Amino acid sequence: MRNIIQIISNTLRSTFRKKENIIIYIFLPLLGVLLSLVIYGTPSSPVLRVGFVNHDNGIICEDLKEVLSSNDGFQLSDVEDADVNSLLLDMSIDLAVIIPQGFSEGVYSGTLKDIEIVSLKGQETTAWIEQFLSNYTDTLAKLSAASAGDRSLFDKMLDKYNSSADKLNVVVLKDKMVGRLMTSTSIGFLIMFMLFGANFTSSIILKEKRRRTYYRICTAPVNSRQYIAANAITSLMITIIQIFAILLLMKYVFRIDTGLSGVSMFIILLMFSFTAIGIGLVLTAFSDSSYMASTLSTLVTTPTCMLGGCFWEVELMPKFMQRISLFTPQRWALDAVEIMQGGGTWSDISLNLLVLAAFALALILVASFKFSRTENLQKFV
Amino acid sequence: MNIVRMDQVTKSFGDITAVDKMSLDIEEGEIFGLLGPNGAGKSTAINMITGLLHFDKGSISVLGSDVKKEKMKTKGYIGIVPQEVAIYEELTSLENVKFFASLYGLKGNELEAAALEALEFTGLSENAKKFPKTFSGGMKRRLNIACAIAHKPKLIIMDEPTVGIDPQSRNHILQSVKKLNEQGSTIIYTSHYMEEVEEICSRIAIMDHGKVIALGTCKELEDLISDRNIVLITVMDLLSGIKEDDIKQIPGVDAVEIEENIIKISSFREVSNMDKIINYFTSNGISIKSLESKMPDLEAVFLAMTGRKLRD
């Protein structure tokens, strides 16, 4: 035990004496997660900024403008036709609604002209307003048909229609689903970065091997189990700091509701970090060079994250791939998060935690065995 | 008392037998030289003694303890000075020595005192608080030694401790080796520098192809080739196109070593072949600058025994 403590304290001292290593080993992995939080974890504004280009100036256009303005979903501003492209490009508006010349006259005469919608963001953004305008112009067409070209009758009917529109009592429900889905993607990224973060163990051992201090440690009365335990514990300490920091940032800075308690999230991520450290150790144990270790790490981490559902929902994959994904620890960790988000209890995720523990144990045992049998201690590059 | 006993030890890597039925006894208080060309099996033998390599057959004991059965105990008896400097650049000299010594069970004041003593011994006490990245190659080599001796091992294994350093540091290290030996440590010393081995080693083993092919004191080894004459011929031109195999065809010649423009020829005393040797050079248009006959030395022994230079 004394040797384990000595190796841990020596690793921490020799690594973090260089202040830039604090950034490399702790803040860089955090940065990756934060980036994904910013991209996927912050819901975009629900209000559409609409640029209103009016080539008509008729009474019906004024009515449309008023109807759009009164809707909470739209933030309306008058813009010139010539400015539309630049406003869209610098993201001052989300879309532009262009009313053609003679629109009002067309309504009275029953020959409705099309309203043009311009957007850079596509269907995702325009669908709502398209539907809104479609409903509005349908009504205008029906009123126009009913008034049979009588302008004063049309105006009265429109006025009556607007004043008699159903009044709704709106109750706002907190949409936890949006937050949960966003967080699910973030947790996928978090898990991927934890895997890369577990490379801390690998990088320390690889560095020890390169500068032969590993050889020297091996000649002392230290066995491979003690050496592995020391490095795994060191790595775990770093990972725990990272998990704490991420959960605090999620909660207090980005105000993202994970849908489960901080403790539950911490335990699940901690269990996964054991596995991540195990993977790092196995990759190091089987590598004859730093280059090989780095290649193996990329070859293992990215595909298993894709397969395990870190980047997209597992359900989107074919059935056989969903079955294969059960062999990745990422899948079990993400499942556990999802179960807890759905109101599950500890007993509901006990299998997930057990599988993660089994992954970790198996990987650490394989690494330990391999380390004890490695015979090229002096030739590592 | 035997410090190290190797009995019929064999170690193979796949189809290659690195150490083949090697037997060796190293007595307490010796400075034992282990010589051999690259790939002779020296490093494998050392790694087996230190418990880093598993061997296939035979047995090894250090101070009477079996290396396989009591690995941690035997490791505790040994201090190893690796061929390449193995230290932490981010730690001070003192921290480096303290860390490695702590792995042998030293702690507290005892650890501090032992580390300072090791630094004093290697002439680095004034640099105890300095980081090795500012050190010269020789100073790093000395720190490499300090890290191996702080726990006062009974057996110190030095694997080429003087590679690539200035004469002053080399001399300091050689004096340190003698001093450590005087203080009671047994030393296994490997080197490519024959003169170092001749100067400090009480007994020498020459290894080749995984076997000890000659063993004894320097004098005893030289006596093994007392029936040979050594001729050193210096030629004018570096690119004179001399072929070792051609010289070996001359009657009586048993080994040839060419280093730059100096040709070392070992011949059996009983065969008179000097005229033929000179004739080889003159008939091939090679100008001889000087010719010297000398008594067999360790280098000649090595050449005669292995047919190779030590640096091969």
XYZ file of C-alpha atoms in Angstrom:
693
model
C 0.000 0.000 0.000
C 2.880 2.339 0.816
C 4.335 1.894 -2.644
C 0.946 2.648 -4.216
C 0.735 5.919 -2.273
C 4.320 6.791 -3.202
C 3.638 6.237 -6.896
C 0.387 8.221 -6.765
C 1.993 11.187 -5.046
C 4.982 11.045 -7.372
C 2.750 10.952 -10.459
C 0.686 13.892 -9.271
C 3.792 15.861 -8.298
C 5.706 15.208 -11.512
C 2.653 15.803 -13.703
C 1.128 18.868 -12.141
C 4.327 20.662 -11.248
C 4.066 21.934 -14.808
C 1.063 24.225 -14.562
C 0.169 23.745 -18.225
C -0.548 20.090 -17.456
C -3.480 21.223 -15.293
C -4.924 22.695 -18.475
C -4.043 19.655 -20.594
C -5.287 16.967 -18.229
C -8.192 18.692 -16.479
C -9.445 21.716 -18.415
C -9.066 20.506 -22.001
C -11.375 17.505 -21.505
C -13.749 19.903 -19.711
C -13.605 22.265 -22.650
C -14.741 19.512 -24.988
C -17.753 18.758 -22.827
C -18.570 22.428 -22.414
C -18.446 22.860 -26.162
C -20.991 20.105 -26.587
C -23.110 21.680 -23.861
C -23.079 24.980 -25.700
C -23.953 23.319 -28.995
C -26.486 20.780 -27.777
C -27.302 21.767 -24.235
C -28.675 25.264 -24.683
C -32.087 25.327 -26.313
C -32.365 27.969 -29.051
C -34.800 30.896 -28.648
C -38.387 29.869 -29.435
C -39.223 33.350 -30.858
C -38.854 33.726 -34.623
C -37.465 37.049 -35.781
C -39.461 37.950 -38.858
C -38.461 40.646 -41.339
C -41.612 42.081 -42.919
C -41.233 43.386 -46.490
C -44.347 45.175 -47.578
C -44.693 45.941 -51.310
C -48.446 46.378 -51.003
C -49.338 48.820 -48.184
C -53.008 47.885 -48.501
C -55.414 47.534 -45.582
C -55.252 43.725 -45.609
C -51.477 43.837 -45.327
C -51.801 46.056 -42.283
C -54.192 43.475 -40.842
C -51.726 40.632 -41.493
C -48.958 42.636 -39.888
C -51.091 43.240 -36.820
C -52.023 39.552 -36.563
C -48.369 38.498 -36.822
C -47.269 41.111 -34.286
C -49.846 40.002 -31.777
C -48.487 36.425 -31.849
C -45.914 35.729 -29.102
C -44.029 33.380 -31.413
C -42.988 36.141 -33.813
C -40.891 39.208 -33.362
C -41.779 41.421 -36.310
C -39.715 44.213 -37.853
C -40.141 46.194 -41.074
C -37.273 45.665 -43.501
C -36.474 46.702 -47.051
C -36.362 44.132 -49.825
C -32.728 45.022 -50.602
C -31.636 44.352 -47.008
C -33.187 40.887 -46.674
C -30.125 38.867 -47.706
C -27.668 40.757 -45.522
C -30.015 40.619 -42.514
C -30.398 36.860 -42.970
C -26.645 36.411 -43.366
C -25.748 38.354 -40.230
C -28.558 36.474 -38.432
C -30.456 39.646 -37.499
C -33.621 37.920 -38.667
C -34.549 34.233 -38.953
C -36.710 34.720 -42.046
C -38.365 37.324 -44.206
C -42.025 37.480 -45.224
C -42.414 39.330 -48.539
C -45.859 40.660 -49.396
C -46.185 41.181 -53.171
C -47.511 44.382 -54.709
C -51.291 44.262 -55.214
C -51.808 41.633 -52.542
C -54.789 43.446 -50.950
C -56.378 44.123 -54.331
C -55.945 40.435 -55.178
C -57.788 39.446 -52.020
C -60.752 41.698 -52.867
C -60.906 40.442 -56.431
C -60.519 36.814 -55.432
C -57.129 36.353 -57.161
C -54.877 35.819 -54.199
C -51.145 36.453 -54.789
C -48.558 34.198 -53.093
C -46.690 35.478 -50.055
C -42.940 34.739 -50.342
C -40.904 33.427 -47.405
C -37.088 33.650 -47.472
C -34.898 31.848 -44.945
C -31.429 30.332 -44.688
C -32.422 27.808 -42.068
C -34.897 25.827 -44.169
C -38.047 23.936 -43.324
C -37.182 23.630 -39.637
C -37.663 27.396 -39.230
C -40.242 28.230 -41.898
C -42.720 25.414 -41.318
C -44.515 27.152 -38.496
C -44.991 30.514 -40.237
C -45.881 28.787 -43.530
C -48.710 27.022 -41.732
C -49.766 30.232 -40.033
C -49.861 32.195 -43.298
C -51.589 29.343 -45.093
C -54.403 29.413 -42.505
C -54.622 33.192 -42.773
C -54.780 33.293 -46.579
C -57.327 30.446 -46.596
C -59.566 32.571 -44.395
C -59.060 35.582 -46.645
C -59.962 33.467 -49.698
C -63.146 32.222 -48.021
C -64.142 35.738 -46.938
C -63.410 37.027 -50.421
C -65.610 34.348 -51.973
C -68.408 35.092 -49.490
C -68.270 38.864 -50.100
C -68.390 38.336 -53.891
C -66.269 41.415 -54.624
C -68.085 43.745 -52.182
C -65.215 45.538 -50.450
C -67.181 47.028 -47.565
C -68.791 43.643 -46.855
C -65.350 41.998 -46.912
C -63.923 44.562 -44.469
C -66.864 44.058 -42.094
C -66.567 40.276 -42.266
C -62.799 40.436 -41.660
C -63.280 42.806 -38.762
C -65.915 40.555 -37.246
C -63.744 37.478 -37.839
C -60.787 39.065 -36.044
C -62.839 40.270 -33.100
C -64.703 36.985 -32.658
C -61.628 34.688 -32.860
C -61.684 32.139 -30.087
C -60.006 33.262 -26.941
C -57.810 30.619 -25.467
C -56.710 30.221 -21.927
C -53.013 29.447 -22.222
C -51.325 27.355 -19.549
C -47.560 27.107 -19.965
C -46.140 23.715 -19.124
C -42.427 23.378 -18.422
C -41.166 21.248 -21.307
C -38.688 18.967 -19.569
C -38.455 16.830 -22.688
C -36.424 19.481 -24.508
C -33.946 19.719 -21.630
C -33.696 15.979 -21.290
C -32.961 15.348 -24.946
C -30.378 18.071 -25.028
C -28.711 16.645 -21.946
C -28.766 13.151 -23.380
C -26.575 14.323 -26.268
C -24.353 16.204 -23.845
C -23.937 13.132 -21.691
C -23.003 11.167 -24.792
C -20.269 13.679 -25.438
C -19.306 13.715 -21.784
C -18.856 9.955 -21.903
C -16.735 10.218 -25.028
C -14.530 12.856 -23.427
C -14.248 10.735 -20.285
C -12.871 7.976 -22.469
C -10.336 10.365 -23.920
C -9.742 11.653 -20.397
C -8.929 8.126 -19.264
C -5.985 8.476 -21.597
C -4.441 10.280 -18.639
C -3.498 6.850 -17.288
C -2.180 5.783 -20.649
C -0.228 8.960 -21.215
C 1.413 8.793 -17.790
C 2.395 5.142 -18.188
C 3.541 5.688 -21.759
C 5.672 8.613 -20.622
C 7.135 6.474 -17.819
C 7.950 3.781 -20.349
C 9.540 6.213 -22.786
C 11.848 7.765 -20.229
C 12.605 4.370 -18.651
C 11.428 5.373 -15.179
C 8.880 2.575 -15.607
C 11.779 0.137 -16.005
C 13.368 1.526 -12.879
C 10.121 1.239 -10.894
C 9.771 -2.364 -12.083
C 13.237 -3.222 -10.760
C 12.154 -2.005 -7.299
C 10.004 -4.199 -5.041
C 6.813 -3.069 -6.815
C 4.602 -5.559 -8.588
C 2.451 -4.898 -11.635
C -0.771 -4.917 -9.579
C 0.539 -2.154 -7.322
C 1.692 -0.123 -10.298
C -1.655 -0.488 -12.084
C -3.603 0.292 -8.920
C -1.550 3.445 -8.341
C -2.129 4.706 -11.857
C -5.811 3.760 -11.866
C -6.367 5.617 -8.578
C -4.503 8.681 -9.868
C -6.624 8.657 -12.992
C -9.770 8.202 -10.949
C -8.908 11.241 -8.860
C -8.553 13.351 -11.995
C -11.799 11.946 -13.406
C -13.732 12.670 -10.209
C -12.574 16.302 -10.358
C -13.718 16.465 -13.979
C -17.125 14.930 -13.233
C -17.682 17.321 -10.319
C -16.743 20.306 -12.424
C -18.966 19.246 -15.303
C -22.007 18.552 -13.139
C -21.599 21.870 -11.346
C -21.245 23.727 -14.625
C -24.283 21.951 -16.063
C -26.361 22.844 -13.052
C -25.216 26.333 -12.113
C -23.768 27.867 -15.278
C -25.753 26.338 -18.122
C -28.784 25.621 -15.931
C -29.448 22.382 -17.710
C -31.918 20.075 -16.043
C -30.439 16.586 -16.341
C -33.677 15.014 -15.203
C -31.959 13.040 -12.446
C -30.275 13.906 -9.190
C -26.655 14.993 -9.106
C -25.776 12.003 -6.936
C -27.329 9.544 -9.399
C -25.529 11.153 -12.301
C -22.259 11.166 -10.354
C -22.513 7.466 -9.464
C -23.303 6.447 -13.046
C -20.456 8.507 -14.455
C -18.108 7.231 -11.748
C -18.929 3.633 -12.626
C -18.316 4.433 -16.258
C -15.008 6.103 -15.438
C -13.779 2.795 -13.923
C -14.436 1.203 -17.286
C -12.821 4.103 -19.129
C -9.692 3.738 -17.006
C -9.727 -0.015 -17.680
C -9.844 0.640 -21.418
C -6.936 3.087 -21.121
C -4.875 0.536 -19.190
C -5.556 -2.286 -21.653
C -4.606 -0.094 -24.609
C -1.358 0.862 -22.875
C -0.576 -2.707 -21.890
C -0.916 -3.952 -25.451
C 1.012 -1.101 -27.062
C 4.654 -1.349 -27.988
C 4.955 2.349 -28.721
C 3.252 5.676 -28.032
C 2.137 5.804 -31.659
C 0.485 2.404 -31.389
C -1.261 3.423 -28.160
C -2.600 6.605 -29.685
C -3.804 4.788 -32.821
C -5.488 2.067 -30.781
C -7.161 4.682 -28.598
C -8.718 6.404 -31.609
C -9.688 3.079 -33.166
C -11.463 1.956 -30.018
C -12.958 5.169 -28.626
C -14.732 6.713 -31.603
C -16.433 3.620 -33.076
C -17.583 2.323 -29.676
C -18.989 5.766 -28.856
C -20.884 5.801 -32.157
C -22.140 2.286 -31.532
C -22.935 2.951 -27.878
C -25.249 5.872 -28.646
C -23.065 8.798 -27.622
C -23.806 10.781 -30.783
C -27.330 9.680 -31.618
C -30.150 7.583 -30.222
C -29.387 3.847 -30.338
C -32.940 3.277 -31.628
C -31.966 4.981 -34.884
C -29.571 2.132 -35.673
C -30.542 -1.224 -37.264
C -31.593 -3.969 -34.831
C -28.372 -6.015 -35.180
C -26.272 -2.946 -34.382
C -28.437 -2.239 -31.364
C -27.614 -5.758 -30.163
C -23.889 -5.229 -30.789
C -24.075 -1.946 -28.867
C -24.809 -3.970 -25.724
C -21.124 -4.927 -25.791
C -20.093 -1.313 -25.301
C -19.973 0.204 -21.800
C -21.191 3.515 -23.252
C -24.583 1.959 -24.042
C -25.029 0.714 -20.453
C -24.065 4.073 -18.977
C -26.408 6.023 -21.277
C -29.207 3.539 -20.618
C -28.757 4.009 -16.892
C -29.022 7.793 -17.301
C -32.157 7.396 -19.401
C -33.772 5.031 -16.910
C -33.135 7.447 -14.062
C -34.430 10.347 -16.152
C -37.606 8.355 -16.691
C -38.121 8.131 -12.955
C -36.343 4.795 -12.417
C -34.867 3.726 -9.108
C -31.464 2.354 -8.121
C -32.754 -1.179 -8.448
C -33.812 -0.410 -12.030
C -30.232 0.443 -12.990
C -28.516 -2.150 -10.798
C -27.900 -4.362 -13.852
C -26.356 -1.422 -15.716
C -24.043 -0.643 -12.818
C -23.162 -4.306 -12.450
C -22.298 -4.605 -16.143
C -20.148 -1.462 -15.962
C -18.343 -2.875 -12.916
C -17.812 -6.161 -14.747
C -16.391 -4.322 -17.761
C -13.990 -2.435 -15.492
C -12.896 -5.507 -13.561
C -12.297 -7.576 -16.688
C -10.331 -4.800 -18.376
C -8.171 -4.075 -15.327
C -7.414 -7.788 -14.852
C -6.403 -8.161 -18.503
C -4.181 -5.074 -18.252
C -2.616 -6.300 -15.011
C -1.864 -9.711 -16.502
C -0.403 -8.189 -19.638
C 1.769 -5.766 -17.648
C 3.174 -8.613 -15.567
C 4.112 -10.558 -18.723
C 5.593 -7.717 -20.750
C 9.211 -8.436 -21.557
C 10.327 -5.465 -23.641
C 10.609 -2.911 -20.858
C 13.753 -1.356 -22.248
C 12.746 -1.037 -25.870
C 9.642 1.143 -25.659
C 9.641 4.210 -27.925
C 29.279 -16.281 -0.126
C 27.472 -16.230 -3.445
C 25.643 -12.995 -4.154
C 24.279 -14.286 -7.439
C 23.993 -17.886 -8.536
C 22.682 -18.794 -11.960
C 22.286 -22.466 -12.643
C 21.605 -23.766 -16.152
C 19.354 -20.814 -16.943
C 17.684 -20.764 -20.334
C 15.532 -18.040 -21.807
C 14.034 -18.018 -25.285
C 12.091 -15.388 -27.206
C 10.151 -17.428 -29.713
C 12.693 -19.387 -31.736
C 15.633 -17.347 -30.491
C 17.512 -18.619 -27.468
C 18.803 -15.465 -25.806
C 20.410 -17.242 -22.852
C 21.404 -20.851 -23.192
C 22.051 -22.997 -20.105
C 23.963 -20.190 -18.437
C 25.638 -20.915 -15.129
C 27.425 -18.266 -13.132
C 28.461 -17.605 -9.562
C 29.218 -14.063 -8.454
C 30.933 -13.802 -5.090
C 30.306 -11.187 -2.435
C 32.623 -8.195 -2.764
C 33.388 -8.630 -6.426
C 33.253 -6.089 -9.206
C 32.126 -8.487 -11.846
C 32.502 -7.495 -15.488
C 29.984 -8.855 -17.951
C 31.175 -8.469 -21.514
C 29.708 -9.454 -24.808
C 28.795 -8.075 -28.195
C 25.286 -6.756 -28.794
C 22.787 -9.596 -28.688
C 25.107 -11.816 -26.644
C 22.515 -12.107 -23.869
C 23.918 -9.687 -21.252
C 20.757 -7.589 -20.866
C 18.584 -10.691 -20.789
C 20.770 -12.154 -18.045
C 20.586 -8.911 -16.054
C 16.816 -8.642 -16.450
C 16.422 -12.212 -15.222
C 18.589 -11.533 -12.158
C 16.499 -8.442 -11.335
C 13.291 -10.449 -11.695
C 12.007 -8.476 -14.674
C 12.148 -11.403 -17.064
C 10.755 -14.839 -16.512
C 13.170 -17.577 -17.498
C 12.218 -20.906 -19.024
C 14.589 -23.290 -17.266
C 17.150 -23.343 -14.477
C 17.312 -21.278 -11.319
C 18.632 -17.933 -10.147
C 19.214 -16.890 -6.577
C 20.299 -13.552 -5.130
C 21.821 -13.704 -1.642
C 20.423 -17.205 -1.334
C 16.825 -16.209 -2.172
C 15.158 -17.668 -5.224
C 14.335 -14.957 -7.745
C 11.106 -16.636 -8.820
C 9.784 -17.583 -5.389
C 10.899 -14.508 -3.458
C 10.831 -11.887 -6.136
C 10.079 -8.861 -3.950
C 12.770 -9.865 -1.456
C 15.472 -10.289 -4.097
C 14.457 -7.052 -5.799
C 15.069 -5.314 -2.487
C 18.692 -6.475 -2.474
C 19.412 -4.954 -5.864
C 20.026 -1.454 -7.145
C 20.103 -1.040 -10.887
C 21.739 1.693 -12.910
C 20.022 1.429 -16.282
C 21.848 1.942 -19.526
C 19.664 4.934 -20.350
C 19.186 7.701 -17.811
C 15.886 6.986 -16.050
C 14.896 10.021 -14.009
C 12.041 12.528 -13.776
C 12.982 15.840 -15.369
C 10.120 17.570 -13.507
C 11.469 16.561 -10.087
C 14.553 17.898 -8.348
C 17.561 15.630 -7.842
C 16.598 15.113 -4.221
C 12.973 14.292 -5.090
C 14.120 11.810 -7.714
C 16.411 9.965 -5.317
C 13.835 10.061 -2.514
C 11.088 8.648 -4.712
C 13.082 5.655 -5.925
C 14.522 4.984 -2.458
C 11.019 5.147 -0.963
C 10.012 2.178 -3.108
C 12.513 0.116 -1.096
C 10.775 0.888 2.176
C 12.771 3.899 3.333
C 10.775 6.694 4.941
C 10.956 9.849 7.038
C 14.334 11.059 8.236
C 15.997 7.840 7.183
C 14.836 8.441 3.608
C 15.965 12.058 3.595
C 19.392 11.159 5.016
C 19.888 8.270 2.578
C 18.946 10.441 -0.414
C 21.308 13.234 0.669
C 24.087 10.709 1.236
C 23.601 9.265 -2.259
C 23.731 12.745 -3.771
C 26.852 13.526 -1.734
C 28.432 10.298 -2.928
C 27.828 11.160 -6.569
C 28.963 14.750 -6.142
C 25.522 16.252 -6.623
C 24.728 17.510 -3.136
C 25.015 21.130 -4.284
C 22.452 20.380 -6.973
C 19.985 18.619 -4.695
C 17.274 21.237 -5.225
C 17.928 21.663 -8.936
C 16.005 20.091 -11.780
C 17.886 17.597 -13.971
C 16.894 19.384 -17.178
C 19.633 21.905 -16.417
C 22.252 19.154 -15.910
C 25.037 18.037 -18.245
C 25.013 14.451 -19.550
C 27.594 13.460 -16.939
C 25.564 14.938 -14.086
C 22.447 13.108 -15.241
C 24.446 9.863 -15.309
C 25.567 10.517 -11.749
C 21.983 11.188 -10.664
C 21.067 7.942 -12.409
C 23.544 6.218 -10.099
C 22.381 8.093 -6.994
C 18.820 6.841 -7.601
C 20.133 3.270 -7.577
C 22.279 3.381 -4.456
C 20.336 5.409 -1.880
C 18.734 2.295 -0.384
C 22.216 0.770 0.044
C 21.737 -2.343 -2.035
C 23.918 -5.400 -1.505
C 24.133 -5.885 -5.258
C 24.460 -3.005 -7.731
C 24.016 -3.723 -11.420
C 25.505 -1.081 -13.670
C 24.558 -1.386 -17.291
C 26.906 0.762 -19.370
C 26.933 3.627 -16.858
C 29.521 5.705 -18.718
C 28.033 5.834 -22.205
C 28.341 9.222 -23.871
C 29.913 11.256 -21.084
C 33.020 13.393 -20.720
C 36.269 11.863 -19.352
C 35.961 13.773 -16.079
C 32.493 12.378 -15.326
C 33.598 8.920 -16.463
C 36.515 9.043 -14.081
C 34.218 10.171 -11.279
C 31.883 7.267 -11.953
C 34.693 4.712 -12.051
C 36.024 6.000 -8.728
C 32.479 5.802 -7.333
C 32.178 2.192 -8.431
C 35.399 1.305 -6.608
C 34.257 3.206 -3.515
C 30.866 1.499 -3.475
C 32.660 -1.812 -3.715
C 34.931 -0.868 -0.823
C 31.846 0.011 1.197
C 30.596 -3.537 0.763
C 28.465 -3.617 -2.372
C 28.962 -6.307 -4.952
C 28.839 -4.886 -8.456
C 27.955 -6.318 -11.829
C 29.376 -4.023 -14.448
C 28.753 -4.094 -18.181
C 30.580 -1.793 -20.552
C 31.724 -1.400 -24.102
C 34.894 0.226 -22.863
C 37.427 -2.551 -22.362
C 39.892 -0.338 -20.513
C 37.202 0.420 -17.871
C 36.594 -3.266 -17.329
C 40.337 -3.974 -17.123
C 40.733 -1.153 -14.613
C 37.978 -1.946 -12.147
C 36.739 -5.534 -12.523
C 38.060 -8.294 -10.322
C 36.529 -10.987 -12.502
C 35.119 -10.966 -15.993
C 32.727 -13.169 -17.920
C 32.615 -12.980 -21.693
C 29.237 -13.882 -23.160
C 28.388 -14.795 -26.708
C 25.303 -16.403 -28.224
C 23.696 -16.630 -24.797
C 26.560 -18.501 -23.167
C 29.488 -17.642 -20.943
C 32.419 -18.519 -23.173
C 35.221 -17.320 -20.900
C 35.390 -16.521 -17.205
C 38.188 -15.404 -14.926
C 40.329 -12.517 -13.846
C 41.775 -10.243 -16.486
C 45.113 -12.094 -16.244
C 43.438 -15.478 -16.490
C 41.575 -14.427 -19.601
C 44.693 -13.032 -21.204
C 46.440 -16.320 -20.464
C 43.755 -18.041 -22.504
C 45.309 -16.516 -25.580
C 48.941 -16.566 -24.471
C 49.655 -18.666 -27.542
C 48.727 -15.693 -29.746
C 50.611 -12.688 -31.022
C 48.845 -9.412 -31.607
C 50.010 -7.203 -34.437
C 48.710 -3.684 -34.898
C 49.173 -2.347 -38.413
C 48.373 1.281 -39.196
C 47.830 1.976 -42.877
C 48.009 5.305 -44.697
C 44.625 5.257 -46.362
C 41.283 4.865 -44.626
C 39.672 3.528 -47.792
C 42.342 1.013 -48.624
C 39.905 -1.801 -49.455
C 41.225 -4.234 -46.879
C 39.015 -7.276 -46.407
C 38.986 -9.134 -43.076
C 38.245 -12.435 -44.765
C 41.296 -12.103 -47.008
C 43.595 -11.548 -44.021
C 42.032 -14.475 -42.199
C 43.174 -16.674 -45.104
C 46.808 -16.049 -44.114
C 48.118 -19.126 -42.221
C 48.114 -18.720 -38.425
C 45.699 -15.719 -38.343
C 42.680 -16.451 -36.120
C 41.047 -13.052 -35.744
C 41.099 -9.659 -37.410
C 39.660 -6.339 -36.296
C 39.618 -3.255 -38.485
C 38.939 0.115 -36.956
C 39.433 3.079 -39.238
C 43.028 2.745 -40.479
C 44.239 0.375 -37.753
C 44.154 -3.365 -38.355
C 44.519 -5.635 -35.345
C 45.597 -9.159 -36.280
C 45.706 -12.045 -33.816
C 47.896 -14.956 -34.876
C 49.083 -18.166 -33.309
C 52.598 -17.744 -31.939
C 53.797 -21.061 -33.330
C 53.098 -19.985 -36.892
C 55.585 -17.632 -38.432
C 53.489 -15.466 -40.751
C 54.690 -11.892 -40.389
C 56.214 -11.855 -43.881
C 52.927 -13.082 -45.360
C 50.942 -10.422 -43.519
C 53.221 -7.654 -44.754
C 53.132 -9.159 -48.239
C 49.304 -9.004 -48.242
C 49.398 -5.263 -47.712
C 52.212 -4.480 -50.135
C 50.869 -6.728 -52.897
C 47.530 -4.941 -52.624
C 49.216 -1.559 -52.915
C 48.438 -0.577 -49.328
C 51.031 1.577 -47.653
C 51.862 0.617 -44.083
C 52.381 3.598 -41.822
C 53.456 1.681 -38.730
C 53.568 -1.840 -37.364
C 53.516 -2.812 -33.705
C 53.584 -6.163 -31.923
C 51.890 -6.299 -28.519
C 51.049 -8.744 -25.782
C 47.459 -10.068 -25.666
C 45.033 -7.786 -23.817
C 41.370 -8.122 -22.884
C 40.279 -6.729 -26.211
C 42.344 -9.363 -27.996
C 40.834 -12.014 -25.766
C 37.379 -10.806 -26.655
C 38.210 -10.756 -30.339
C 39.739 -14.211 -30.213
C 36.842 -15.645 -28.245
C 33.937 -14.113 -30.081
C 35.461 -13.293 -33.447
C 33.806 -9.905 -33.043
C 34.698 -6.524 -31.701
C 33.043 -5.517 -28.430
C 31.211 -2.702 -30.202
C 29.754 -4.996 -32.882
